Amino acid sequence: MKFDVLTLFPEMFEPIKQSIIGKAVERELIDINLINIRDFSKDKHKKVDDTPYGGGAGMVMRADVVYDAYKSINSEDAKVIYLTPQGNVLNQKKVENLSKEKHLILLCGHYEGIDQRVIDKIVDEEISIGDYVLTGGEIPAMVLIDSVSRYIDGVLSEGSTSEESFSHGILEYPQYTRPEIFEDMKVPEILLSGHHQNISKWREEQALQNTKLKRPDLLNRQ
Ligand code: 58G
């Protein structure tokens, strides 16, 4: 999977080069290419934004600069996504479907957003990571890269995405590891029994109870 990211702040993507995603990049399972939109400003002051037509607060990213940055990418067979609070809200099903694409171009806005004309011209889908406003699309882009990359073959250990929370539409069962006793609290006896059938049954019950308690809304969905 290739991710091209159009952003004014490529340095913001340093954290995603850590841990599991960093390893996946090293192993060439995924490729994350950062394009600095500012490099495409023709202005001597490298300006990328301007005041909104019609008035109002803040600055708007210029259509021509964003378009020139986009045109520097080979976008054949790429899906272009604009991260915006106005987009379709991301969920696990959507993440799984996006992981089937070969090439995603992620457009990150800042300030009051991007001139609508370039959005209309190049964007295939608008996606939001939840109903709140952020200062930029960079964190949502990282959320998308992280969640989608987990579905790329080889990124996680075998079975990690099919077994997990949300793939069955309910929450996870609780996990325990050593020590067997922590601050007077014992690990549930059944997990030490070695009886795999009973353990599976217990975990299913725990997952269902957990969901009823914490996210009852997930159980009333079709
Ligand atoms: C209104 C406000 C429209 C994604 C800001 C457009 C991006 C939240 C999300 C914007 C974002 C989300 C400018 C800053 C998009 C632009 C960006 N905020 N919920 N902010 O996924």
PDB file of C-alpha atoms and ligand atoms in Angstrom:
ATOM      1  CA  MET A   1       0.000   0.000   0.000  1.00  0.00           C
ATOM      2  CA  LYS A   2       1.224   3.435  -0.944  1.00  0.00           C
ATOM      3  CA  PHE A   3       0.170   6.555   0.996  1.00  0.00           C
ATOM      4  CA  ASP A   4       0.966   9.955  -0.507  1.00  0.00           C
ATOM      5  CA  VAL A   5       0.269  12.733   2.000  1.00  0.00           C
ATOM      6  CA  LEU A   6      -0.255  16.330   0.859  1.00  0.00           C
ATOM      7  CA  THR A   7       0.481  18.551   3.862  1.00  0.00           C
ATOM      8  CA  LEU A   8       1.942  21.892   4.943  1.00  0.00           C
ATOM      9  CA  PHE A   9       3.482  20.178   7.995  1.00  0.00           C
ATOM     10  CA  PRO A  10       5.353  16.997   6.985  1.00  0.00           C
ATOM     11  CA  GLU A  11       7.269  17.105  10.327  1.00  0.00           C
ATOM     12  CA  MET A  12       4.000  16.270  12.104  1.00  0.00           C
ATOM     13  CA  PHE A  13       4.261  12.726  10.688  1.00  0.00           C
ATOM     14  CA  GLU A  14       7.436  11.806  12.665  1.00  0.00           C
ATOM     15  CA  PRO A  15       5.451   9.879  15.345  1.00  0.00           C
ATOM     16  CA  ILE A  16       4.019   7.464  12.767  1.00  0.00           C
ATOM     17  CA  LYS A  17       7.518   6.283  11.870  1.00  0.00           C
ATOM     18  CA  GLN A  18       7.681   4.499  15.262  1.00  0.00           C
ATOM     19  CA  SER A  19       6.643   1.048  16.388  1.00  0.00           C
ATOM     20  CA  ILE A  20       4.598  -1.295  14.204  1.00  0.00           C
ATOM     21  CA  ILE A  21       4.021   1.192  11.374  1.00  0.00           C
ATOM     22  CA  GLY A  22       7.724   2.136  11.333  1.00  0.00           C
ATOM     23  CA  LYS A  23       8.621  -1.555  11.031  1.00  0.00           C
ATOM     24  CA  ALA A  24       6.099  -1.983   8.200  1.00  0.00           C
ATOM     25  CA  VAL A  25       7.753   0.908   6.311  1.00  0.00           C
ATOM     26  CA  GLU A  26      11.241  -0.614   6.862  1.00  0.00           C
ATOM     27  CA  ARG A  27       9.957  -3.962   5.581  1.00  0.00           C
ATOM     28  CA  GLU A  28       8.406  -2.157   2.561  1.00  0.00           C
ATOM     29  CA  LEU A  29       4.923  -3.510   3.334  1.00  0.00           C
ATOM     30  CA  ILE A  30       3.694   0.084   3.177  1.00  0.00           C
ATOM     31  CA  ASP A  31       5.173   3.274   1.732  1.00  0.00           C
ATOM     32  CA  ILE A  32       4.441   6.690   3.267  1.00  0.00           C
ATOM     33  CA  ASN A  33       5.467   9.578   0.999  1.00  0.00           C
ATOM     34  CA  LEU A  34       5.131  13.110   2.400  1.00  0.00           C
ATOM     35  CA  ILE A  35       4.641  15.987  -0.048  1.00  0.00           C
ATOM     36  CA  ASN A  36       5.117  19.494   1.329  1.00  0.00           C
ATOM     37  CA  ILE A  37       2.443  21.664  -0.321  1.00  0.00           C
ATOM     38  CA  ARG A  38       4.589  24.752   0.409  1.00  0.00           C
ATOM     39  CA  ASP A  39       7.196  23.501  -2.092  1.00  0.00           C
ATOM     40  CA  PHE A  40       4.635  24.273  -4.834  1.00  0.00           C
ATOM     41  CA  SER A  41       4.092  27.938  -3.987  1.00  0.00           C
ATOM     42  CA  LYS A  42       5.251  30.210  -6.811  1.00  0.00           C
ATOM     43  CA  ASP A  43       5.242  33.196  -4.470  1.00  0.00           C
ATOM     44  CA  LYS A  44       8.617  34.650  -3.412  1.00  0.00           C
ATOM     45  CA  HIS A  45       7.432  34.470   0.214  1.00  0.00           C
ATOM     46  CA  LYS A  46       6.260  30.843  -0.263  1.00  0.00           C
ATOM     47  CA  LYS A  47       2.684  31.875   0.555  1.00  0.00           C
ATOM     48  CA  VAL A  48       0.132  29.064   0.327  1.00  0.00           C
ATOM     49  CA  ASP A  49      -3.004  30.727   1.715  1.00  0.00           C
ATOM     50  CA  ASP A  50      -5.046  33.890   1.349  1.00  0.00           C
ATOM     51  CA  THR A  51      -8.044  35.676   2.878  1.00  0.00           C
ATOM     52  CA  PRO A  52     -11.507  34.239   2.101  1.00  0.00           C
ATOM     53  CA  TYR A  53     -13.596  35.826  -0.683  1.00  0.00           C
ATOM     54  CA  GLY A  54     -16.737  37.283   0.892  1.00  0.00           C
ATOM     55  CA  GLY A  55     -14.887  38.078   4.086  1.00  0.00           C
ATOM     56  CA  GLY A  56     -14.620  36.312   7.412  1.00  0.00           C
ATOM     57  CA  ALA A  57     -11.948  35.163   9.805  1.00  0.00           C
ATOM     58  CA  GLY A  58      -8.787  33.250   9.018  1.00  0.00           C
ATOM     59  CA  MET A  59      -7.061  32.062   5.878  1.00  0.00           C
ATOM     60  CA  VAL A  60      -7.923  29.605   3.102  1.00  0.00           C
ATOM     61  CA  MET A  61      -5.419  27.368   1.307  1.00  0.00           C
ATOM     62  CA  ARG A  62      -5.086  28.350  -2.347  1.00  0.00           C
ATOM     63  CA  ALA A  63      -6.508  25.999  -5.003  1.00  0.00           C
ATOM     64  CA  ASP A  64      -3.616  26.486  -7.462  1.00  0.00           C
ATOM     65  CA  VAL A  65      -0.867  25.618  -4.954  1.00  0.00           C
ATOM     66  CA  VAL A  66      -2.710  22.505  -3.706  1.00  0.00           C
ATOM     67  CA  TYR A  67      -3.410  21.446  -7.318  1.00  0.00           C
ATOM     68  CA  ASP A  68       0.246  21.797  -8.346  1.00  0.00           C
ATOM     69  CA  ALA A  69       1.272  19.665  -5.344  1.00  0.00           C
ATOM     70  CA  TYR A  70      -1.331  17.032  -6.329  1.00  0.00           C
ATOM     71  CA  LYS A  71      -0.122  17.009  -9.957  1.00  0.00           C
ATOM     72  CA  SER A  72       3.414  16.114  -8.774  1.00  0.00           C
ATOM     73  CA  ILE A  73       2.019  12.674  -7.758  1.00  0.00           C
ATOM     74  CA  ASN A  74       1.341   9.894 -10.252  1.00  0.00           C
ATOM     75  CA  SER A  75      -2.335   9.528  -9.367  1.00  0.00           C
ATOM     76  CA  GLU A  76      -3.409   6.780 -11.800  1.00  0.00           C
ATOM     77  CA  ASP A  77      -5.364   4.179  -9.755  1.00  0.00           C
ATOM     78  CA  ALA A  78      -5.130   6.363  -6.627  1.00  0.00           C
ATOM     79  CA  LYS A  79      -8.072   7.273  -4.421  1.00  0.00           C
ATOM     80  CA  VAL A  80      -7.896  10.864  -3.154  1.00  0.00           C
ATOM     81  CA  ILE A  81      -9.205  11.462   0.373  1.00  0.00           C
ATOM     82  CA  TYR A  82      -9.733  14.855   2.028  1.00  0.00           C
ATOM     83  CA  LEU A  83      -9.704  14.685   5.849  1.00  0.00           C
ATOM     84  CA  THR A  84     -12.482  16.993   7.023  1.00  0.00           C
ATOM     85  CA  PRO A  85     -15.137  17.137   9.770  1.00  0.00           C
ATOM     86  CA  GLN A  86     -17.685  17.207   6.905  1.00  0.00           C
ATOM     87  CA  GLY A  87     -16.668  13.724   5.680  1.00  0.00           C
ATOM     88  CA  ASN A  88     -18.075  10.239   6.117  1.00  0.00           C
ATOM     89  CA  VAL A  89     -17.172   9.105   9.627  1.00  0.00           C
ATOM     90  CA  LEU A  90     -14.435   6.459   9.701  1.00  0.00           C
ATOM     91  CA  ASN A  91     -15.253   3.064  11.206  1.00  0.00           C
ATOM     92  CA  GLN A  92     -13.653  -0.397  11.165  1.00  0.00           C
ATOM     93  CA  LYS A  93     -15.606  -1.553   8.077  1.00  0.00           C
ATOM     94  CA  LYS A  94     -14.495   1.531   6.151  1.00  0.00           C
ATOM     95  CA  VAL A  95     -10.900   0.981   7.307  1.00  0.00           C
ATOM     96  CA  GLU A  96     -10.996  -2.613   6.046  1.00  0.00           C
ATOM     97  CA  ASN A  97     -12.390  -1.512   2.666  1.00  0.00           C
ATOM     98  CA  LEU A  98      -9.742   1.221   2.288  1.00  0.00           C
ATOM     99  CA  SER A  99      -7.026  -1.400   2.917  1.00  0.00           C
ATOM    100  CA  LYS A 100      -8.043  -3.050  -0.394  1.00  0.00           C
ATOM    101  CA  GLU A 101      -6.926   0.053  -2.355  1.00  0.00           C
ATOM    102  CA  LYS A 102      -3.390   0.086  -3.813  1.00  0.00           C
ATOM    103  CA  HIS A 103      -2.739   3.794  -3.515  1.00  0.00           C
ATOM    104  CA  LEU A 104      -4.273   6.458  -1.272  1.00  0.00           C
ATOM    105  CA  ILE A 105      -3.611  10.197  -1.551  1.00  0.00           C
ATOM    106  CA  LEU A 106      -4.418  11.978   1.716  1.00  0.00           C
ATOM    107  CA  LEU A 107      -5.082  15.704   1.511  1.00  0.00           C
ATOM    108  CA  CYS A 108      -4.554  17.597   4.789  1.00  0.00           C
ATOM    109  CA  GLY A 109      -6.057  21.058   5.196  1.00  0.00           C
ATOM    110  CA  HIS A 110      -5.107  23.707   7.740  1.00  0.00           C
ATOM    111  CA  TYR A 111      -6.473  27.108   8.811  1.00  0.00           C
ATOM    112  CA  GLU A 112     -10.095  27.514   7.584  1.00  0.00           C
ATOM    113  CA  GLY A 113      -9.669  24.750   5.019  1.00  0.00           C
ATOM    114  CA  ILE A 114      -8.996  24.542   1.287  1.00  0.00           C
ATOM    115  CA  ASP A 115     -10.549  26.431  -1.651  1.00  0.00           C
ATOM    116  CA  GLN A 116     -13.627  24.389  -2.629  1.00  0.00           C
ATOM    117  CA  ARG A 117     -12.729  24.341  -6.348  1.00  0.00           C
ATOM    118  CA  VAL A 118      -9.673  22.094  -5.922  1.00  0.00           C
ATOM    119  CA  ILE A 119     -11.638  19.812  -3.573  1.00  0.00           C
ATOM    120  CA  ASP A 120     -14.334  19.464  -6.275  1.00  0.00           C
ATOM    121  CA  LYS A 121     -11.645  18.793  -8.893  1.00  0.00           C
ATOM    122  CA  ILE A 122      -9.460  16.136  -7.225  1.00  0.00           C
ATOM    123  CA  VAL A 123     -11.150  14.597  -4.152  1.00  0.00           C
ATOM    124  CA  ASP A 124     -12.874  11.184  -4.426  1.00  0.00           C
ATOM    125  CA  GLU A 125     -14.082  10.946  -0.818  1.00  0.00           C
ATOM    126  CA  GLU A 126     -14.218  13.157   2.266  1.00  0.00           C
ATOM    127  CA  ILE A 127     -13.511  11.318   5.521  1.00  0.00           C
ATOM    128  CA  SER A 128     -13.836  12.467   9.151  1.00  0.00           C
ATOM    129  CA  ILE A 129     -12.385  10.660  12.178  1.00  0.00           C
ATOM    130  CA  GLY A 130     -15.195  11.933  14.435  1.00  0.00           C
ATOM    131  CA  ASP A 131     -17.474  14.852  15.192  1.00  0.00           C
ATOM    132  CA  TYR A 132     -14.978  17.452  16.371  1.00  0.00           C
ATOM    133  CA  VAL A 133     -12.841  20.118  14.682  1.00  0.00           C
ATOM    134  CA  LEU A 134      -9.030  20.007  14.671  1.00  0.00           C
ATOM    135  CA  THR A 135      -6.476  22.598  13.551  1.00  0.00           C
ATOM    136  CA  GLY A 136      -5.387  20.355  10.668  1.00  0.00           C
ATOM    137  CA  GLY A 137      -6.037  17.125   8.791  1.00  0.00           C
ATOM    138  CA  GLU A 138      -2.624  15.682   9.754  1.00  0.00           C
ATOM    139  CA  ILE A 139      -3.737  13.788  12.878  1.00  0.00           C
ATOM    140  CA  PRO A 140      -6.776  12.321  11.033  1.00  0.00           C
ATOM    141  CA  ALA A 141      -4.414  11.282   8.180  1.00  0.00           C
ATOM    142  CA  MET A 142      -2.188   9.476  10.705  1.00  0.00           C
ATOM    143  CA  VAL A 143      -5.243   7.790  12.241  1.00  0.00           C
ATOM    144  CA  LEU A 144      -6.238   6.584   8.778  1.00  0.00           C
ATOM    145  CA  ILE A 145      -2.710   5.366   7.887  1.00  0.00           C
ATOM    146  CA  ASP A 146      -2.378   3.505  11.203  1.00  0.00           C
ATOM    147  CA  SER A 147      -5.809   1.863  11.108  1.00  0.00           C
ATOM    148  CA  VAL A 148      -5.568   0.880   7.403  1.00  0.00           C
ATOM    149  CA  SER A 149      -1.975  -0.409   7.661  1.00  0.00           C
ATOM    150  CA  ARG A 150      -3.038  -2.969  10.287  1.00  0.00           C
ATOM    151  CA  TYR A 151      -4.975  -4.737   7.495  1.00  0.00           C
ATOM    152  CA  ILE A 152      -1.984  -4.953   5.133  1.00  0.00           C
ATOM    153  CA  ASP A 153      -0.605  -8.508   4.918  1.00  0.00           C
ATOM    154  CA  GLY A 154       2.392  -9.026   7.193  1.00  0.00           C
ATOM    155  CA  VAL A 155       2.016  -5.824   9.256  1.00  0.00           C
ATOM    156  CA  LEU A 156       0.483  -7.613  12.266  1.00  0.00           C
ATOM    157  CA  SER A 157       0.915 -11.175  13.477  1.00  0.00           C
ATOM    158  CA  GLU A 158      -1.436 -13.732  11.889  1.00  0.00           C
ATOM    159  CA  GLY A 159      -5.113 -13.422  12.904  1.00  0.00           C
ATOM    160  CA  SER A 160      -4.775 -10.171  14.848  1.00  0.00           C
ATOM    161  CA  THR A 161      -7.359  -8.252  12.803  1.00  0.00           C
ATOM    162  CA  SER A 162      -9.918 -11.060  12.294  1.00  0.00           C
ATOM    163  CA  GLU A 163     -10.025 -11.989  16.022  1.00  0.00           C
ATOM    164  CA  GLU A 164     -10.272  -8.491  17.358  1.00  0.00           C
ATOM    165  CA  SER A 165     -12.780  -6.073  18.697  1.00  0.00           C
ATOM    166  CA  PHE A 166     -15.145  -4.546  16.089  1.00  0.00           C
ATOM    167  CA  SER A 167     -14.439  -7.256  13.488  1.00  0.00           C
ATOM    168  CA  HIS A 168     -17.303  -9.128  15.219  1.00  0.00           C
ATOM    169  CA  GLY A 169     -19.100  -5.854  15.919  1.00  0.00           C
ATOM    170  CA  ILE A 170     -18.596  -6.134  19.687  1.00  0.00           C
ATOM    171  CA  LEU A 171     -15.882  -5.194  22.174  1.00  0.00           C
ATOM    172  CA  GLU A 172     -12.871  -7.230  23.275  1.00  0.00           C
ATOM    173  CA  TYR A 173     -12.533  -9.592  26.241  1.00  0.00           C
ATOM    174  CA  PRO A 174     -10.098  -8.481  28.998  1.00  0.00           C
ATOM    175  CA  GLN A 175      -6.421  -9.510  28.746  1.00  0.00           C
ATOM    176  CA  TYR A 176      -4.054 -10.579  31.539  1.00  0.00           C
ATOM    177  CA  THR A 177      -0.353 -11.355  31.739  1.00  0.00           C
ATOM    178  CA  ARG A 178       2.278 -11.936  34.461  1.00  0.00           C
ATOM    179  CA  PRO A 179       2.459 -11.489  37.413  1.00  0.00           C
ATOM    180  CA  GLU A 180      -0.237 -13.928  38.495  1.00  0.00           C
ATOM    181  CA  ILE A 181      -0.971 -11.730  41.546  1.00  0.00           C
ATOM    182  CA  PHE A 182      -0.842  -7.916  41.246  1.00  0.00           C
ATOM    183  CA  GLU A 183      -1.696  -5.773  44.323  1.00  0.00           C
ATOM    184  CA  ASP A 184      -3.790  -8.623  45.798  1.00  0.00           C
ATOM    185  CA  MET A 185      -5.665  -9.110  42.497  1.00  0.00           C
ATOM    186  CA  LYS A 186      -5.489 -12.605  40.993  1.00  0.00           C
ATOM    187  CA  VAL A 187      -5.725 -13.472  37.310  1.00  0.00           C
ATOM    188  CA  PRO A 188      -9.118 -15.149  36.640  1.00  0.00           C
ATOM    189  CA  GLU A 189      -8.633 -18.842  37.537  1.00  0.00           C
ATOM    190  CA  ILE A 190     -10.059 -20.129  34.258  1.00  0.00           C
ATOM    191  CA  LEU A 191      -7.212 -18.579  32.233  1.00  0.00           C
ATOM    192  CA  LEU A 192      -4.719 -20.752  34.161  1.00  0.00           C
ATOM    193  CA  SER A 193      -6.796 -23.943  33.689  1.00  0.00           C
ATOM    194  CA  GLY A 194      -5.447 -24.813  30.240  1.00  0.00           C
ATOM    195  CA  HIS A 195      -9.005 -25.784  29.219  1.00  0.00           C
ATOM    196  CA  HIS A 196      -9.191 -23.996  25.866  1.00  0.00           C
ATOM    197  CA  GLN A 197     -12.888 -24.643  25.231  1.00  0.00           C
ATOM    198  CA  ASN A 198     -13.887 -23.199  28.617  1.00  0.00           C
ATOM    199  CA  ILE A 199     -11.509 -20.254  28.106  1.00  0.00           C
ATOM    200  CA  SER A 200     -13.088 -19.440  24.719  1.00  0.00           C
ATOM    201  CA  LYS A 201     -16.588 -19.598  26.205  1.00  0.00           C
ATOM    202  CA  TRP A 202     -15.571 -17.363  29.147  1.00  0.00           C
ATOM    203  CA  ARG A 203     -13.969 -14.835  26.820  1.00  0.00           C
ATOM    204  CA  GLU A 204     -17.098 -14.691  24.618  1.00  0.00           C
ATOM    205  CA  GLU A 205     -19.235 -14.027  27.704  1.00  0.00           C
ATOM    206  CA  GLN A 206     -16.845 -11.338  28.937  1.00  0.00           C
ATOM    207  CA  ALA A 207     -16.824  -9.649  25.525  1.00  0.00           C
ATOM    208  CA  LEU A 208     -20.641  -9.589  25.433  1.00  0.00           C
ATOM    209  CA  GLN A 209     -20.935  -8.300  29.043  1.00  0.00           C
ATOM    210  CA  ASN A 210     -18.319  -5.654  28.285  1.00  0.00           C
ATOM    211  CA  THR A 211     -20.279  -4.516  25.245  1.00  0.00           C
ATOM    212  CA  LYS A 212     -23.639  -4.429  27.112  1.00  0.00           C
ATOM    213  CA  LEU A 213     -22.017  -2.321  29.829  1.00  0.00           C
ATOM    214  CA  LYS A 214     -19.783   0.054  27.832  1.00  0.00           C
ATOM    215  CA  ARG A 215     -21.255   0.215  24.306  1.00  0.00           C
ATOM    216  CA  PRO A 216     -24.846  -1.060  24.296  1.00  0.00           C
ATOM    217  CA  ASP A 217     -25.375   0.917  21.051  1.00  0.00           C
ATOM    218  CA  LEU A 218     -23.159  -1.637  19.215  1.00  0.00           C
ATOM    219  CA  LEU A 219     -25.602  -4.469  20.000  1.00  0.00           C
ATOM    220  CA  ASN A 220     -28.641  -2.744  18.499  1.00  0.00           C
ATOM    221  CA  ARG A 221     -27.093  -2.369  15.069  1.00  0.00           C
ATOM    222  CA  GLN A 222     -28.083  -4.406  12.022  1.00  0.00           C
TER     223      GLN A 222
HETATM  224  C1  58G B   1     -14.025  23.028   8.888  1.00  0.00           C
HETATM  225  C2  58G B   1     -12.969  23.133   9.766  1.00  0.00           C
HETATM  226  C3  58G B   1     -13.801  22.541   7.616  1.00  0.00           C
HETATM  227  C4  58G B   1     -10.505  16.637   9.981  1.00  0.00           C
HETATM  228  C5  58G B   1     -11.697  22.788   9.363  1.00  0.00           C
HETATM  229  C6  58G B   1     -12.528  22.187   7.202  1.00  0.00           C
HETATM  230  C7  58G B   1      -9.866  17.818   9.680  1.00  0.00           C
HETATM  231  C8  58G B   1     -11.336  17.629  11.973  1.00  0.00           C
HETATM  232  C9  58G B   1     -11.234  16.538  11.146  1.00  0.00           C
HETATM  233  C10 58G B   1     -11.455  22.303   8.062  1.00  0.00           C
HETATM  234  C11 58G B   1     -10.007  18.907  10.536  1.00  0.00           C
HETATM  235  C12 58G B   1     -11.929  15.244  11.476  1.00  0.00           C
HETATM  236  C13 58G B   1      -8.985  22.739   8.156  1.00  0.00           C
HETATM  237  C14 58G B   1      -8.439  21.994   9.309  1.00  0.00           C
HETATM  238  C15 58G B   1      -9.760  20.512   7.910  1.00  0.00           C
HETATM  239  C16 58G B   1     -10.098  21.918   7.585  1.00  0.00           C
HETATM  240  C17 58G B   1      -8.838  20.560   9.110  1.00  0.00           C
HETATM  241  N1  58G B   1     -10.726  18.764  11.684  1.00  0.00           N
HETATM  242  N2  58G B   1     -12.888  15.285  12.406  1.00  0.00           N
HETATM  243  N3  58G B   1      -9.465  20.133  10.323  1.00  0.00           N
HETATM  244  O1  58G B   1     -11.598  14.230  10.911  1.00  0.00           O
END
